[in-house]
XYZ file of C-alpha atoms in Angstrom:
91
model
C 7.585 -0.788 12.819
C 6.221 1.831 15.062
C 7.237 1.297 18.687
C 5.294 2.290 21.540
C 7.187 3.665 24.610
C 5.451 1.754 27.082
C 6.767 -0.340 30.175
C 5.479 -3.395 28.173
C 7.922 -2.820 25.211
C 10.747 -2.154 27.942
C 9.945 -5.457 29.375
C 9.847 -7.231 25.990
C 13.532 -5.988 25.395
C 14.613 -7.199 28.594
C 13.128 -10.638 27.992
C 14.831 -10.789 24.585
C 18.156 -9.841 26.069
C 17.669 -12.202 28.874
C 17.099 -14.917 26.368
C 20.392 -13.819 24.710
C 22.124 -14.520 28.188
C 22.414 -10.599 29.150
C 21.708 -9.627 32.588
C 19.906 -5.939 32.510
C 20.630 -3.985 35.414
C 19.607 -0.510 36.197
C 22.196 1.800 37.973
C 22.967 5.534 38.646
C 26.427 6.491 37.011
C 27.465 9.174 34.789
C 26.668 7.646 31.547
C 27.134 9.646 28.394
C 24.302 7.428 26.789
C 21.458 5.493 28.127
C 23.192 2.349 28.523
C 26.371 0.354 28.202
C 27.312 -3.219 27.767
C 30.167 -4.808 29.681
C 31.014 -7.378 27.214
C 33.303 -9.697 29.077
C 30.264 -10.546 31.897
C 27.417 -10.038 29.241
C 25.749 -7.246 31.437
C 23.659 -4.432 30.125
C 23.831 -1.356 32.419
C 20.923 1.199 31.844
C 20.699 4.500 33.229
C 18.001 4.102 36.028
C 16.980 7.911 35.801
C 16.596 7.920 31.898
C 12.781 8.394 30.531
C 11.256 5.047 29.524
C 11.725 6.232 25.811
C 15.541 6.905 26.323
C 15.855 3.400 27.944
C 14.158 1.751 25.150
C 15.852 3.571 22.835
C 19.279 2.679 24.243
C 18.327 -0.960 24.522
C 17.629 -1.146 20.632
C 20.778 0.322 19.791
C 22.646 -2.121 21.813
C 20.712 -4.876 20.166
C 21.086 -3.643 17.016
C 24.946 -3.605 17.480
C 25.794 -7.026 19.366
C 26.033 -10.125 17.736
C 22.835 -12.389 18.245
C 22.876 -16.258 18.331
C 19.509 -16.797 17.132
C 19.317 -20.305 18.153
C 18.576 -19.167 21.743
C 15.594 -17.340 20.452
C 12.136 -18.699 19.808
C 10.122 -17.784 16.478
C 8.435 -14.647 17.997
C 11.739 -13.019 19.515
C 13.423 -13.708 16.170
C 10.629 -11.720 14.551
C 10.578 -9.032 17.216
C 14.426 -8.665 16.658
C 14.352 -8.685 12.815
C 11.809 -5.803 13.197
C 13.952 -4.101 15.822
C 16.990 -4.229 13.189
C 14.848 -2.783 10.757
C 13.922 0.147 12.897
C 15.314 3.504 12.146
C 15.902 5.474 15.314
C 15.021 9.035 15.541
C 16.689 10.888 18.688
């Protein structure tokens, strides 16, 4: 799947995480990567100074790593998540 690095794609990723009961916050900090997950509170913190491409790649990487309860998602979101999990990221 070829992803476009646009605000729309970023918003789709944010909605997917929201449906999975994660909160997405944009903060400044000394990140080694573009984002991190605080597991106990289900918060994803994204470096607000990163480019849109970096934010998108960071969120995709996190989505590929976390356990997902697909019962929380609708059919379109499940299909989108499946395509993300098959995506090979090139950084």
